[in-house]
CSV table of C-alpha atoms and ligand atoms in Angstrom, one decimal:
chain,number,residue,atom,x,y,z
S,1347,MET,CA,12.0,110.9,48.3
S,1348,ASP,CA,10.0,108.0,49.7
S,1349,VAL,CA,9.4,106.0,46.5
S,1350,PRO,CA,6.9,103.4,47.8
S,1351,ARG,CA,4.8,106.3,49.3
S,1352,LEU,CA,5.0,108.3,46.1
S,1353,ARG,CA,3.8,105.3,44.1
S,1354,ARG,CA,1.0,104.6,46.5
S,1355,VAL,CA,-0.2,108.2,46.6
S,1356,LEU,CA,0.0,108.8,42.8
S,1357,LEU,CA,-1.8,105.6,41.9
S,1358,ARG,CA,-4.6,106.3,44.4
S,1359,TRP,CA,-4.9,109.9,43.1
S,1360,PHE,CA,-5.1,108.6,39.5
S,1361,ALA,CA,-7.8,106.1,40.3
S,1362,ARG,CA,-9.8,108.9,41.9
S,1363,SER,CA,-9.1,111.8,39.5
S,1364,LYS,CA,-8.4,110.5,36.0
S,1365,ARG,CA,-10.3,112.0,33.1
S,1366,PRO,CA,-12.8,109.5,31.5
S,1367,LEU,CA,-11.1,109.6,28.1
S,1368,PRO,CA,-12.6,107.2,25.5
S,1369,TRP,CA,-9.3,105.2,25.0
S,1370,ARG,CA,-9.3,104.6,28.8
S,1371,GLN,CA,-12.4,102.5,28.5
S,1372,THR,CA,-10.6,99.7,26.8
S,1373,ARG,CA,-7.5,97.5,27.1
S,1374,ASP,CA,-7.6,96.7,23.4
S,1375,PRO,CA,-4.0,97.3,22.2
S,1376,TYR,CA,-5.1,98.4,18.7
S,1377,ALA,CA,-7.5,101.1,20.2
S,1378,ILE,CA,-4.7,102.3,22.5
S,1379,TRP,CA,-2.3,102.4,19.6
S,1380,VAL,CA,-4.7,104.5,17.5
S,1381,SER,CA,-5.1,106.9,20.4
S,1382,GLU,CA,-1.4,107.2,21.0
S,1383,VAL,CA,-0.7,108.0,17.3
S,1384,MET,CA,-3.5,110.6,17.2
S,1385,LEU,CA,-2.2,112.2,20.4
S,1386,GLN,CA,1.2,112.8,18.9
S,1387,GLN,CA,1.5,116.6,18.5
S,1388,THR,CA,-2.3,117.0,19.0
S,1389,THR,CA,-4.4,117.9,22.0
S,1390,VAL,CA,-6.7,115.6,23.8
S,1391,ALA,CA,-9.7,117.8,23.0
S,1392,ALA,CA,-8.9,117.8,19.3
S,1393,VAL,CA,-8.4,114.1,19.2
S,1394,ILE,CA,-11.6,112.9,20.9
S,1395,PRO,CA,-14.1,113.3,18.0
S,1396,TYR,CA,-11.6,112.0,15.4
S,1397,TYR,CA,-10.9,108.9,17.6
S,1398,ALA,CA,-14.6,108.1,17.9
S,1399,ARG,CA,-15.1,108.4,14.1
S,1400,PHE,CA,-11.9,106.5,13.2
S,1401,MET,CA,-12.7,103.6,15.6
S,1402,ALA,CA,-16.3,103.3,14.3
S,1403,ARG,CA,-15.0,103.1,10.7
S,1404,PHE,CA,-11.9,100.9,11.5
S,1405,PRO,CA,-12.6,99.0,14.6
S,1406,THR,CA,-9.9,96.3,14.2
S,1407,ILE,CA,-6.4,95.9,12.9
S,1408,LEU,CA,-7.8,93.9,10.0
S,1409,SER,CA,-10.3,96.5,9.0
S,1410,LEU,CA,-7.6,99.1,8.9
S,1411,ALA,CA,-5.1,96.8,7.1
S,1412,THR,CA,-7.7,96.1,4.3
S,1413,GLY,CA,-9.1,99.7,4.3
S,1414,ASP,CA,-8.6,102.0,1.4
S,1415,GLU,CA,-5.9,104.6,1.9
S,1416,ASP,CA,-8.3,107.4,0.8
S,1417,ALA,CA,-10.8,106.3,3.4
S,1418,VAL,CA,-8.2,106.3,6.1
S,1419,LEU,CA,-7.0,109.8,5.1
S,1420,GLU,CA,-10.6,111.0,5.0
S,1421,MET,CA,-11.0,109.9,8.6
S,1422,TRP,CA,-7.8,111.7,9.5
S,1423,SER,CA,-8.6,114.9,7.5
S,1424,GLY,CA,-8.1,117.9,9.7
S,1425,LEU,CA,-5.7,116.2,12.3
S,1426,GLY,CA,-2.6,117.1,10.3
S,1427,TYR,CA,0.7,115.1,9.9
S,1428,TYR,CA,-0.9,112.6,7.5
S,1429,ALA,CA,2.2,110.4,7.5
S,1430,ARG,CA,0.9,109.2,10.9
S,1431,ALA,CA,-2.3,107.9,9.2
S,1432,ARG,CA,-0.4,106.2,6.4
S,1433,ASN,CA,2.1,104.6,8.8
S,1434,LEU,CA,-0.7,103.4,11.0
S,1435,ARG,CA,-2.3,101.7,8.0
S,1436,LEU,CA,1.0,100.2,6.9
S,1437,GLY,CA,1.7,99.0,10.4
S,1438,ALA,CA,-1.7,97.3,10.5
S,1439,GLN,CA,-0.9,95.6,7.3
S,1440,VAL,CA,2.4,94.3,8.7
S,1441,LEU,CA,0.6,93.1,11.9
S,1442,ALA,CA,-2.1,91.4,9.8
S,1443,ARG,CA,0.5,89.7,7.6
S,1444,ASN,CA,3.2,88.7,10.2
S,1445,HIS,CA,1.7,88.9,13.7
S,1446,ASN,CA,-1.8,87.2,13.3
S,1447,GLY,CA,-3.4,90.7,13.4
S,1448,THR,CA,-2.3,91.5,17.0
S,1449,PHE,CA,-0.1,94.2,18.4
S,1450,PRO,CA,3.2,92.7,19.8
S,1451,ARG,CA,3.5,92.2,23.5
S,1452,ASP,CA,7.2,93.3,23.8
S,1453,VAL,CA,8.6,96.7,23.1
S,1454,GLU,CA,11.5,95.7,20.8
S,1455,THR,CA,9.2,93.8,18.4
S,1456,ALA,CA,6.6,96.6,18.5
S,1457,MET,CA,9.4,99.1,17.6
S,1458,THR,CA,10.0,97.3,14.3
S,1459,ILE,CA,6.5,98.6,13.1
S,1460,LYS,CA,6.8,101.7,10.9
S,1461,GLY,CA,5.9,104.8,12.9
S,1462,VAL,CA,6.1,103.1,16.3
S,1463,GLY,CA,8.9,104.5,18.5
S,1464,ARG,CA,10.0,103.6,22.0
S,1465,TYR,CA,7.4,105.8,23.7
S,1466,THR,CA,4.4,104.4,21.7
S,1467,ALA,CA,5.6,100.8,22.0
S,1468,SER,CA,6.0,101.3,25.8
S,1469,ALA,CA,2.7,103.0,26.3
S,1470,VAL,CA,0.7,100.4,24.3
S,1471,THR,CA,2.4,97.3,25.7
S,1472,SER,CA,2.2,98.5,29.3
S,1473,LEU,CA,-1.4,99.8,29.1
S,1474,ALA,CA,-2.8,96.8,27.1
S,1475,TYR,CA,-0.7,93.9,28.4
S,1476,GLY,CA,0.8,95.2,31.7
S,1477,ALA,CA,4.4,95.1,30.3
S,1478,ARG,CA,6.8,96.4,32.8
S,1479,VAL,CA,8.2,99.3,30.8
S,1480,ALA,CA,8.2,103.0,31.5
S,1481,ALA,CA,6.7,105.3,28.9
S,1482,VAL,CA,8.3,108.8,28.8
S,1483,ASP,CA,6.4,111.4,26.8
S,1484,GLY,CA,6.9,115.2,27.1
S,1485,ASN,CA,4.6,115.4,30.2
S,1486,VAL,CA,6.4,112.6,32.0
S,1487,PHE,CA,9.8,114.1,31.1
S,1488,ARG,CA,8.8,117.4,32.8
S,1489,VAL,CA,7.4,115.6,35.9
S,1490,LEU,CA,10.6,113.6,36.3
S,1491,SER,CA,12.8,116.7,36.0
S,1492,ARG,CA,10.8,118.4,38.7
S,1493,LEU,CA,10.4,115.4,41.0
S,1494,TYR,CA,14.2,115.0,40.9
S,1495,ALA,CA,15.1,118.7,40.6
S,1496,ALA,CA,17.2,117.7,37.5
S,1497,ARG,CA,18.0,120.8,35.4
S,1498,ASP,CA,19.8,119.2,32.5
S,1499,LEU,CA,17.9,115.9,32.2
S,1500,THR,CA,18.7,113.9,29.1
S,1501,SER,CA,16.3,111.4,27.4
S,1502,PRO,CA,18.4,108.3,28.4
S,1503,ARG,CA,18.5,109.6,32.0
S,1504,ALA,CA,14.8,110.3,32.1
S,1505,GLN,CA,14.1,106.8,30.8
S,1506,GLN,CA,16.3,105.4,33.6
S,1507,LEU,CA,14.6,107.5,36.3
S,1508,ALA,CA,11.2,106.5,34.9
S,1509,THR,CA,12.2,102.8,35.0
S,1510,ASN,CA,13.3,103.1,38.6
S,1511,LEU,CA,10.0,104.7,39.6
S,1512,LEU,CA,7.8,102.3,37.6
S,1513,SER,CA,5.2,100.4,39.7
S,1514,ALA,CA,5.8,96.7,39.0
S,1515,ARG,CA,2.4,95.9,40.3
S,1516,ALA,CA,0.5,98.3,37.9
S,1517,PRO,CA,2.9,99.5,35.2
S,1518,GLY,CA,0.1,100.6,32.8
S,1519,ALA,CA,-1.8,102.6,35.4
S,1520,TRP,CA,1.5,104.0,36.6
S,1521,ASN,CA,2.5,105.3,33.2
S,1522,GLU,CA,-1.0,106.8,32.7
S,1523,ALA,CA,-0.8,108.4,36.2
S,1524,MET,CA,2.5,110.1,35.4
S,1525,MET,CA,1.1,111.4,32.1
S,1526,GLU,CA,-2.1,112.6,33.8
S,1527,LEU,CA,-0.1,114.4,36.5
S,1528,GLY,CA,1.9,116.2,33.8
S,1529,ALA,CA,-1.2,117.0,31.8
S,1530,THR,CA,-3.4,118.3,34.6
S,1531,VAL,CA,-1.3,119.3,37.6
S,1532,CYS,CA,2.4,119.6,36.9
S,1533,LEU,CA,1.8,122.0,34.0
S,1534,PRO,CA,4.6,123.6,32.0
S,1535,LYS,CA,3.6,127.1,33.4
S,1536,ARG,CA,2.2,127.6,36.8
S,1537,PRO,CA,2.2,124.0,38.1
S,1538,ARG,CA,-0.4,123.4,40.8
S,1539,CYS,CA,2.0,122.3,43.5
S,1540,GLN,CA,-0.5,123.3,46.3
S,1541,THR,CA,-2.9,120.6,45.3
S,1542,CYS,CA,-0.4,118.1,43.8
S,1543,PRO,CA,-0.7,114.6,45.3
S,1544,VAL,CA,3.1,114.0,45.3
S,1545,ARG,CA,4.2,117.4,46.6
S,1546,THR,CA,5.6,115.8,49.8
S,1547,ASP,CA,8.1,113.7,47.8
S,1548,CYS,CA,8.9,116.3,45.0
S,1549,GLU,CA,12.4,117.7,45.3
S,1550,GLY,CA,11.6,120.5,42.8
S,1551,ARG,CA,8.4,121.8,44.4
S,1552,SER,CA,10.0,125.0,45.8
S,1553,ARG,CA,10.9,126.3,42.4
S,1554,PRO,CA,9.1,124.0,39.9
S,1555,GLU,CA,9.5,126.3,36.9
S,1556,SER,CA,13.3,126.2,37.2
S,1557,TRP,CA,13.2,122.5,36.4
S,1558,GLY,CA,12.6,121.1,33.0
S,1559,GLY,CA,10.0,123.1,31.0
S,1560,GLY,CA,10.0,119.9,29.0
S,1561,ARG,CA,11.6,119.0,25.7
S,1562,PRO,CA,12.0,122.1,23.5
S,1563,ARG,CA,8.8,122.9,21.6
S,1564,ARG,CA,9.0,123.3,17.9
S,1565,ALA,CA,8.9,126.9,16.8
S,1566,THR,CA,5.7,128.1,15.2
S,1567,ILE,CA,6.0,128.5,11.4
S,1568,LYS,CA,3.8,131.2,9.8
S,1569,THR,CA,2.8,130.5,6.3
S,1570,MET,CA,0.8,132.5,3.8
S,1571,VAL,CA,-1.2,130.4,1.3
S,1572,GLU,CA,-3.2,131.5,-1.7
S,1573,MET,CA,-5.9,129.2,-2.9
S,1574,ALA,CA,-7.9,129.2,-6.1
S,1575,LEU,CA,-11.6,128.5,-6.2
S,1576,VAL,CA,-12.5,127.2,-9.7
S,1577,ILE,CA,-16.1,126.2,-10.2
S,1578,ARG,CA,-17.4,124.8,-13.5
S,1579,SER,CA,-20.9,123.4,-14.0
S,1580,ASP,CA,-21.3,123.1,-10.3
S,1581,ARG,CA,-18.1,121.1,-10.0
S,1582,VAL,CA,-15.1,122.3,-8.0
S,1583,LEU,CA,-11.5,121.9,-9.2
S,1584,LEU,CA,-9.3,120.0,-6.7
S,1585,VAL,CA,-5.6,118.9,-6.9
S,1586,ARG,CA,-4.0,116.1,-5.0
S,1587,THR,CA,-0.9,117.2,-3.1
S,1588,PRO,CA,2.3,115.2,-3.2
S,1589,THR,CA,2.9,112.9,-0.3
S,1590,GLY,CA,5.8,114.9,1.1
S,1591,ASP,CA,3.8,118.1,1.2
S,1592,LEU,CA,2.4,119.6,4.5
S,1593,MET,CA,-1.1,118.4,3.5
S,1594,GLY,CA,0.3,115.5,1.5
S,1595,GLY,CA,-1.9,112.9,-0.1
S,1596,LEU,CA,-5.2,114.8,0.3
S,1597,TYR,CA,-7.3,116.7,-2.1
S,1598,GLU,CA,-7.0,120.5,-1.9
S,1599,LEU,CA,-8.0,123.6,-3.8
S,1600,PRO,CA,-5.2,124.5,-6.1
S,1601,HIS,CA,-2.8,126.5,-3.8
S,1602,ALA,CA,0.6,128.0,-3.4
S,1603,GLY,CA,2.5,128.8,-0.2
S,1604,LEU,CA,4.5,131.8,0.6
S,1605,PRO,CA,7.2,132.1,3.2
S,1606,GLY,CA,5.8,135.3,4.7
S,1607,GLN,CA,3.6,138.2,3.6
S,1608,GLU,CA,4.1,138.7,-0.2
S,1609,GLU,CA,2.1,140.6,-2.7
S,1610,ALA,CA,-1.3,138.9,-3.3
S,1611,CYS,CA,-1.7,136.6,-6.3
S,1612,MET,CA,1.9,136.3,-7.1
S,1613,ALA,CA,2.5,132.8,-5.8
S,1614,LEU,CA,-0.7,131.3,-7.2
S,1615,ARG,CA,-0.2,133.0,-10.5
S,1616,ASP,CA,3.4,131.8,-10.7
S,1617,ARG,CA,2.5,128.2,-9.9
S,1618,TYR,CA,-0.4,128.0,-12.3
S,1619,ARG,CA,0.8,130.3,-15.0
S,1620,GLY,CA,-1.0,129.5,-18.3
S,1621,ARG,CA,-3.5,127.2,-16.5
S,1622,LEU,CA,-5.5,129.5,-14.2
S,1623,ARG,CA,-6.7,133.1,-14.6
S,1624,VAL,CA,-6.7,134.4,-11.0
S,1625,ALA,CA,-9.0,137.3,-10.0
S,1626,PRO,CA,-7.1,140.3,-8.6
S,1627,GLU,CA,-9.0,140.5,-5.3
S,1628,ALA,CA,-9.3,137.7,-2.7
S,1629,VAL,CA,-12.9,136.7,-1.9
S,1630,THR,CA,-12.0,136.1,1.8
S,1631,THR,CA,-9.2,135.2,4.2
S,1632,ILE,CA,-9.2,132.3,6.6
S,1633,ARG,CA,-6.8,131.2,9.3
S,1634,HIS,CA,-5.9,127.6,10.0
S,1635,ALA,CA,-3.5,125.8,12.4
S,1636,VAL,CA,-1.9,122.4,11.6
S,1637,THR,CA,0.4,121.3,14.4
S,1638,HIS,CA,3.0,124.0,14.7
S,1639,HIS,CA,2.1,125.7,11.3
S,1640,ARG,CA,0.0,128.8,11.5
S,1641,ILE,CA,-1.6,129.3,8.1
S,1642,GLU,CA,-3.3,132.4,6.7
S,1643,ALA,CA,-5.0,131.6,3.4
S,1644,LEU,CA,-6.4,134.0,0.9
S,1645,ILE,CA,-9.0,132.6,-1.4
S,1646,PHE,CA,-9.3,133.8,-5.0
S,1647,ARG,CA,-11.8,133.0,-7.6
S,1648,ALA,CA,-10.1,131.7,-10.8
S,1649,ARG,CA,-11.0,130.5,-14.2
S,1650,LEU,CA,-9.5,127.4,-15.8
S,1651,LEU,CA,-7.5,127.8,-18.9
S,1652,LYS,CA,-5.8,124.4,-18.9
S,1653,LEU,CA,-6.1,121.5,-16.5
S,1654,PRO,CA,-3.1,121.6,-14.0
S,1655,SER,CA,-0.7,118.7,-14.6
S,1656,GLY,CA,-0.7,115.8,-12.1
S,1657,ASP,CA,-3.6,114.7,-10.1
S,1658,ALA,CA,-6.4,117.3,-10.8
S,1659,ILE,CA,-10.1,116.5,-10.9
S,1660,PHE,CA,-13.5,118.3,-11.0
S,1661,GLN,CA,-15.7,117.0,-8.2
S,1662,PRO,CA,-19.4,117.7,-8.0
S,1663,ARG,CA,-20.3,120.0,-5.1
S,1664,GLY,CA,-22.6,117.3,-3.6
S,1665,ALA,CA,-19.9,114.7,-3.7
S,1666,LEU,CA,-17.0,116.7,-2.2
S,1667,SER,CA,-17.2,115.0,1.2
S,1668,ARG,CA,-16.6,111.6,-0.5
S,1669,LEU,CA,-12.9,112.6,-1.1
S,1670,PRO,CA,-10.2,112.9,1.6
S,1671,LEU,CA,-10.1,116.7,1.8
S,1672,GLY,CA,-7.5,118.6,3.6
S,1673,GLY,CA,-8.6,120.6,6.7
S,1674,LEU,CA,-7.6,123.9,5.1
S,1675,THR,CA,-9.7,123.2,2.0
S,1676,ARG,CA,-12.7,122.2,4.1
S,1677,LYS,CA,-12.5,125.5,5.9
S,1678,ALA,CA,-12.0,127.4,2.7
S,1679,LEU,CA,-15.0,125.8,1.0
S,1680,ARG,CA,-17.2,126.5,4.0
S,1681,ALA,CA,-16.0,130.1,4.1
S,1682,VAL,CA,-17.3,130.6,0.5
S,1683,GLY,CA,-20.6,128.9,1.3
S,1684,ILE,CA,-20.0,125.4,0.0
S,1685,PRO,CA,-21.0,122.8,2.6
S,1686,VAL,CA,-18.6,119.9,3.2
O,3163,SF4,S1,4.8,119.3,43.5
O,3163,SF4,FE1,4.7,120.8,41.8
O,3163,SF4,S2,6.6,120.5,40.6
O,3163,SF4,FE2,6.4,118.7,42.0
O,3163,SF4,S3,5.3,117.2,40.7
O,3163,SF4,FE3,3.8,118.3,41.9
O,3163,SF4,S4,3.1,119.9,40.5
O,3163,SF4,FE4,5.1,119.1,39.7
């Protein structure tokens, strides 16, 4: 492997072929941080509209630090893994308080911020400040394992190989180029070796799929959810889910999850016994994906007997979008003709 040639070729290819993603139009560490957090477990296509809206609402660390948690969750609603949004806001508060409202320039300090791990710290500091640190995400891990034909690559070894390859002249562009190669050319299945810019120096090109399919993916979890639609005087009953829940911290229709296909109505009736009278037939069924969860939701009309304990409110139909609603509830409301 001719490392200087590989660096030259890959950087040239990246300059020519990179996708014009919105977070690539800036060197603002905050904007890059937001994009990196959103991209965790989420595709580029899904993130783009959320990123634009989020940055319009919270354009600076200070605006996020002083922003209301509900407003932050509302901007995140539908992206899933809401702990990311909460940690981002808490991190912004720490930066506003202890770091003059700026993202740290060194990896170790950045990693003291809640929710910022080695990858995110390396990506932000190299892209924004040109710090000489290699960022290894799942794509880069796969590219490395193929470039070096390394079957049992471990994370520390991958970090070491990435550090050895890093371009000292342009560390940020180098990290992005490696990620871009993994995302668009060195794909997990059917990598495009014929058109790959670094094929001459790739030791694994003869059998690319034998080397590192990447870190193991999380298995898909199928979940059946039953939801209750309770409407009184044109107001919709919503409950706030506990923070640890899959949809934690957001407002949802009253719901109950089932680990598989159970008999209709049982979970919802069990959970809201004495509080809701649930109709025997579902109005409709919707499907929803949040990260690795595949949710099938049955929506039942229900009548209120007694307000559920905890955080339950009736919200006027016209004011529903003022609350941070979960993506599943948004979809369910639209499915029954209530615009949100
Ligand atoms: S030649 Fe093939 S296996 Fe090697 S980096 Fe390029 S796409 Fe990946």
